[in-house]
Amino acid sequence: DIQLTQSPSFLSASVGDRVTITCRASQGISSYLAWYQQKPGKAPKLLIYAASTLQSGVPSRFSGSGSGTEFTLTISSLQPEDFATYYCQQVNSFPHLTFGGGTKVEIK
Amino acid sequence: QVQLVESGGGVVQPGRSLRVSCAASGFTFSTYPMHWVRQAPGKGLEWVALISYDGSTKYYADAVKGRFTISRDNSKNTLYLQMNSLRAEDTALYYCARWGSSGYHDHWGQGTLVTVSS
């Protein structure tokens, strides 16, 4: 199975900060990676797919980059509604999909 | 708008069975593959199973293979997960998720909680 390692697992940031989350794959996955946002008590929400394509309706302050084994999710200016847990997901080994362990973004 | 509503969760003893459902609306259910994804309390996301749009192809995570069965009734716009021989480690919030044309989970339900405990 392809393992995804997210870092950091927790980060504390202020409104307006630029935030970067990293996801590393245990083997190359091309660009077959998505990012999801999950708020407490809510279902995950697709933010970015194919490593860098913004899902419809998602604010442009979110962006994704990377290919192969290293990927990043960047929030250019953190907003109050962005405090949540973020997960990466690989679909390269479809149908056996895997998720990263998550990164919790909290208010400093 | 797309809606996915899970139901059927509850408390069940180890070794027993439970079936959870996901009612879909707001899109042509019969044209989309569907998945189950679970989340243990306070933990991350784990893919469980996938079914093709017509129900002809099914895949399972190793952790549930041989115990869980995914199915769908396109006439009722409903997805199912039959869970047999349940274990404590199956305790989780079970989400149904649509596999969108982008090739990712573009819509999720709110989840149904399954607790396996004696």
Tab-separated table of C-alpha atoms in Angstrom:
chain	number	residue	atom	x	y	z
A	1	ASP	CA	0.000	0.000	0.000
A	2	ILE	CA	1.079	3.549	-0.682
A	3	GLN	CA	1.597	5.483	2.549
A	4	LEU	CA	1.033	9.230	2.804
A	5	THR	CA	2.813	11.210	5.511
A	6	GLN	CA	1.570	14.687	6.307
A	7	SER	CA	3.577	17.337	8.098
A	8	PRO	CA	3.119	18.980	10.399
A	9	SER	CA	0.375	17.023	12.148
A	10	PHE	CA	-0.605	20.170	14.000
A	11	LEU	CA	0.012	23.851	13.378
A	12	SER	CA	-0.988	27.025	15.123
A	13	ALA	CA	-1.413	30.116	12.958
A	14	SER	CA	-3.018	33.541	12.939
A	15	VAL	CA	-5.606	35.035	10.612
A	16	GLY	CA	-3.804	36.417	7.586
A	17	ASP	CA	-0.863	34.004	7.824
A	18	ARG	CA	0.414	32.031	4.856
A	19	VAL	CA	0.158	28.337	5.698
A	20	THR	CA	1.810	25.386	3.958
A	21	ILE	CA	1.071	21.703	4.588
A	22	THR	CA	3.186	18.926	3.085
A	23	CYS	CA	2.164	15.430	2.012
A	24	ARG	CA	4.821	12.863	1.113
A	25	ALA	CA	4.042	9.592	-0.647
A	26	SER	CA	5.987	6.383	-0.023
A	27	GLN	CA	6.302	5.927	-3.779
A	28	GLY	CA	5.620	8.039	-6.848
A	29	ILE	CA	1.969	8.820	-7.486
A	30	SER	CA	2.315	11.239	-10.414
A	31	SER	CA	-0.325	13.931	-9.777
A	32	TYR	CA	-3.005	11.614	-8.436
A	33	LEU	CA	-3.522	13.506	-5.194
A	34	ALA	CA	-6.368	15.404	-3.572
A	35	TRP	CA	-6.729	17.643	-0.533
A	36	TYR	CA	-9.811	17.657	1.713
A	37	GLN	CA	-10.871	19.991	4.507
A	38	GLN	CA	-12.805	18.660	7.487
A	39	LYS	CA	-14.366	20.830	10.164
A	40	PRO	CA	-15.428	19.372	13.534
A	41	GLY	CA	-18.596	17.303	13.239
A	42	LYS	CA	-18.721	17.727	9.477
A	43	ALA	CA	-17.942	15.604	6.445
A	44	PRO	CA	-14.745	16.137	4.476
A	45	LYS	CA	-14.910	18.648	1.622
A	46	LEU	CA	-12.889	18.346	-1.578
A	47	LEU	CA	-10.610	21.367	-2.038
A	48	ILE	CA	-8.063	20.371	-4.674
A	49	TYR	CA	-7.701	17.396	-7.000
A	50	ALA	CA	-5.095	16.232	-9.474
A	51	ALA	CA	-2.560	17.898	-7.153
A	52	SER	CA	-3.296	21.454	-8.288
A	53	THR	CA	-6.831	21.803	-9.679
A	54	LEU	CA	-9.155	23.865	-7.515
A	55	GLN	CA	-12.569	22.282	-6.970
A	56	SER	CA	-15.470	24.460	-8.081
A	57	GLY	CA	-16.532	26.939	-5.412
A	58	VAL	CA	-13.328	26.721	-3.384
A	59	PRO	CA	-11.703	30.115	-2.644
A	60	SER	CA	-8.615	30.966	-4.658
A	61	ARG	CA	-6.520	31.429	-1.501
A	62	PHE	CA	-6.188	27.630	-1.549
A	63	SER	CA	-3.621	26.172	-3.924
A	64	GLY	CA	-1.874	22.868	-4.425
A	65	SER	CA	1.371	21.859	-6.043
A	66	GLY	CA	3.730	18.944	-6.473
A	67	SER	CA	4.071	15.663	-8.280
A	68	GLY	CA	5.750	12.336	-7.748
A	69	THR	CA	6.266	11.961	-4.008
A	70	GLU	CA	6.028	15.468	-2.558
A	71	PHE	CA	2.991	17.724	-2.501
A	72	THR	CA	1.950	20.917	-0.767
A	73	LEU	CA	-1.298	22.637	0.120
A	74	THR	CA	-0.958	26.384	0.604
A	75	ILE	CA	-3.438	28.803	2.098
A	76	SER	CA	-2.231	32.230	1.038
A	77	SER	CA	-4.020	34.235	3.748
A	78	LEU	CA	-5.651	32.189	6.503
A	79	GLN	CA	-9.261	33.100	7.232
A	80	PRO	CA	-11.284	32.292	10.376
A	81	GLU	CA	-13.322	29.693	8.485
A	82	ASP	CA	-10.144	27.837	7.438
A	83	PHE	CA	-9.420	26.471	10.881
A	84	ALA	CA	-9.965	22.770	10.321
A	85	THR	CA	-8.179	19.479	9.704
A	86	TYR	CA	-6.738	18.883	6.242
A	87	TYR	CA	-6.173	15.469	4.644
A	88	CYS	CA	-4.336	14.440	1.507
A	89	GLN	CA	-5.510	11.394	-0.470
A	90	GLN	CA	-3.823	9.400	-3.225
A	91	VAL	CA	-5.753	7.676	-5.996
A	92	ASN	CA	-2.741	6.395	-7.958
A	93	SER	CA	-3.304	2.905	-6.581
A	94	PHE	CA	-7.022	3.007	-7.423
A	95	PRO	CA	-9.162	1.321	-6.224
A	96	HIS	CA	-7.093	1.029	-3.070
A	97	LEU	CA	-7.150	4.612	-1.931
A	98	THR	CA	-5.250	5.954	1.054
A	99	PHE	CA	-5.357	9.141	3.093
A	100	GLY	CA	-2.694	10.986	5.021
A	101	GLY	CA	-2.920	11.222	8.778
A	102	GLY	CA	-4.230	14.786	8.750
A	103	THR	CA	-3.011	18.246	9.714
A	104	LYS	CA	-4.996	20.186	12.267
A	105	VAL	CA	-4.836	23.964	11.797
A	106	GLU	CA	-5.684	25.890	14.956
A	107	ILE	CA	-5.868	29.545	15.907
A	108	LYS	CA	-2.759	30.983	17.525
B	1	GLN	CA	-28.282	19.997	-5.094
B	2	VAL	CA	-26.419	16.769	-4.385
B	3	GLN	CA	-27.486	15.146	-1.133
B	4	LEU	CA	-26.234	11.966	0.484
B	5	VAL	CA	-27.948	10.872	3.694
B	6	GLU	CA	-26.658	7.892	5.635
B	7	SER	CA	-28.719	5.906	8.117
B	8	GLY	CA	-28.787	2.623	9.977
B	9	GLY	CA	-25.910	3.075	12.387
B	10	GLY	CA	-26.100	2.035	16.016
B	11	VAL	CA	-24.588	-0.054	18.773
B	12	VAL	CA	-23.967	-3.712	17.937
B	13	GLN	CA	-22.207	-6.534	19.750
B	14	PRO	CA	-18.965	-8.001	18.420
B	15	GLY	CA	-19.599	-10.753	15.905
B	16	ARG	CA	-23.044	-9.451	14.947
B	17	SER	CA	-24.198	-7.798	11.721
B	18	LEU	CA	-25.487	-4.398	10.690
B	19	ARG	CA	-26.523	-2.779	7.412
B	20	VAL	CA	-26.114	0.919	6.789
B	21	SER	CA	-27.686	2.829	3.928
B	22	CYS	CA	-27.071	6.002	1.962
B	23	ALA	CA	-29.957	7.720	0.190
B	24	ALA	CA	-28.884	9.850	-2.749
B	25	SER	CA	-30.695	12.748	-4.396
B	26	GLY	CA	-29.999	15.732	-6.601
B	27	PHE	CA	-28.033	13.828	-9.239
B	28	THR	CA	-28.337	10.800	-11.523
B	29	PHE	CA	-27.274	8.195	-8.985
B	30	SER	CA	-27.100	5.358	-11.503
B	31	THR	CA	-24.253	6.977	-13.423
B	32	TYR	CA	-21.775	7.423	-10.562
B	33	PRO	CA	-19.496	4.986	-8.748
B	34	MET	CA	-19.924	5.221	-4.991
B	35	HIS	CA	-17.666	4.605	-1.998
B	36	TRP	CA	-17.806	4.032	1.720
B	37	VAL	CA	-15.141	5.754	3.822
B	38	ARG	CA	-14.939	5.473	7.608
B	39	GLN	CA	-13.430	7.479	10.429
B	40	ALA	CA	-12.781	6.006	13.852
B	41	PRO	CA	-13.428	8.410	16.745
B	42	GLY	CA	-10.701	11.049	16.831
B	43	LYS	CA	-8.816	9.379	13.976
B	44	GLY	CA	-8.221	9.890	10.258
B	45	LEU	CA	-10.051	8.732	7.162
B	46	GLU	CA	-9.972	5.145	5.887
B	47	TRP	CA	-11.320	3.966	2.537
B	48	VAL	CA	-13.614	0.940	2.935
B	49	ALA	CA	-15.256	-0.070	-0.331
B	50	LEU	CA	-16.175	0.958	-3.875
B	51	ILE	CA	-18.961	-0.069	-6.227
B	52	SER	CA	-19.231	0.747	-9.906
B	53	TYR	CA	-22.145	2.731	-11.280
B	54	ASP	CA	-24.058	-0.405	-12.264
B	55	GLY	CA	-23.033	-2.575	-9.319
B	56	SER	CA	-21.071	-5.015	-11.465
B	57	THR	CA	-17.663	-4.269	-9.923
B	58	LYS	CA	-16.804	-4.034	-6.246
B	59	TYR	CA	-13.566	-3.518	-4.339
B	60	TYR	CA	-12.776	-3.677	-0.627
B	61	ALA	CA	-10.058	-2.652	1.769
B	62	ASP	CA	-8.139	-5.612	3.158
B	63	ALA	CA	-9.415	-4.792	6.665
B	64	VAL	CA	-13.021	-5.563	5.681
B	65	LYS	CA	-12.690	-8.004	2.780
B	66	GLY	CA	-14.784	-11.114	3.333
B	67	ARG	CA	-16.849	-9.454	6.076
B	68	PHE	CA	-18.411	-6.387	4.409
B	69	THR	CA	-20.493	-6.241	1.229
B	70	ILE	CA	-21.224	-3.087	-0.726
B	71	SER	CA	-24.310	-2.967	-2.935
B	72	ARG	CA	-26.657	-0.501	-4.545
B	73	ASP	CA	-30.244	-0.267	-5.752
B	74	ASN	CA	-30.339	2.239	-8.582
B	75	SER	CA	-34.142	2.090	-8.711
B	76	LYS	CA	-34.175	3.416	-5.139
B	77	ASN	CA	-31.128	5.705	-5.429
B	78	THR	CA	-29.650	3.953	-2.431
B	79	LEU	CA	-26.222	2.604	-1.519
B	80	TYR	CA	-25.736	-0.075	1.132
B	81	LEU	CA	-22.989	-1.550	3.271
B	82	GLN	CA	-23.698	-4.910	4.859
B	83	MET	CA	-21.290	-5.459	7.735
B	84	ASN	CA	-20.907	-8.959	9.174
B	85	SER	CA	-18.672	-10.377	11.907
B	86	LEU	CA	-18.202	-6.913	13.328
B	87	ARG	CA	-15.191	-6.163	15.504
B	88	ALA	CA	-14.412	-3.419	17.981
B	89	GLU	CA	-11.993	-1.899	15.457
B	90	ASP	CA	-14.896	-1.376	13.036
B	91	THR	CA	-16.280	1.302	15.365
B	92	ALA	CA	-16.387	4.455	13.252
B	93	LEU	CA	-18.432	7.082	11.509
B	94	TYR	CA	-19.288	5.636	8.105
B	95	TYR	CA	-19.527	8.107	5.223
B	96	CYS	CA	-20.833	7.453	1.735
B	97	ALA	CA	-19.089	9.475	-0.936
B	98	ARG	CA	-19.710	10.048	-4.620
B	99	TRP	CA	-16.867	9.396	-7.037
B	100	GLY	CA	-17.052	12.419	-9.275
B	101	SER	CA	-16.088	12.857	-12.895
B	102	SER	CA	-12.838	14.389	-11.677
B	103	GLY	CA	-11.870	11.008	-10.241
B	104	TYR	CA	-12.140	12.024	-6.584
B	105	HIS	CA	-14.759	12.117	-3.803
B	106	ASP	CA	-16.643	15.275	-4.716
B	107	HIS	CA	-19.649	14.870	-2.388
B	108	TRP	CA	-19.978	13.240	1.029
B	109	GLY	CA	-22.842	12.433	3.350
B	110	GLN	CA	-22.879	13.467	7.005
B	111	GLY	CA	-22.041	9.946	8.206
B	112	THR	CA	-23.688	7.304	10.376
B	113	LEU	CA	-22.023	6.089	13.567
B	114	VAL	CA	-21.442	2.383	14.097
B	115	THR	CA	-20.302	1.334	17.558
B	116	VAL	CA	-19.214	-2.260	18.137
B	117	SER	CA	-19.263	-3.011	21.842
B	118	SER	CA	-20.456	-5.676	24.232
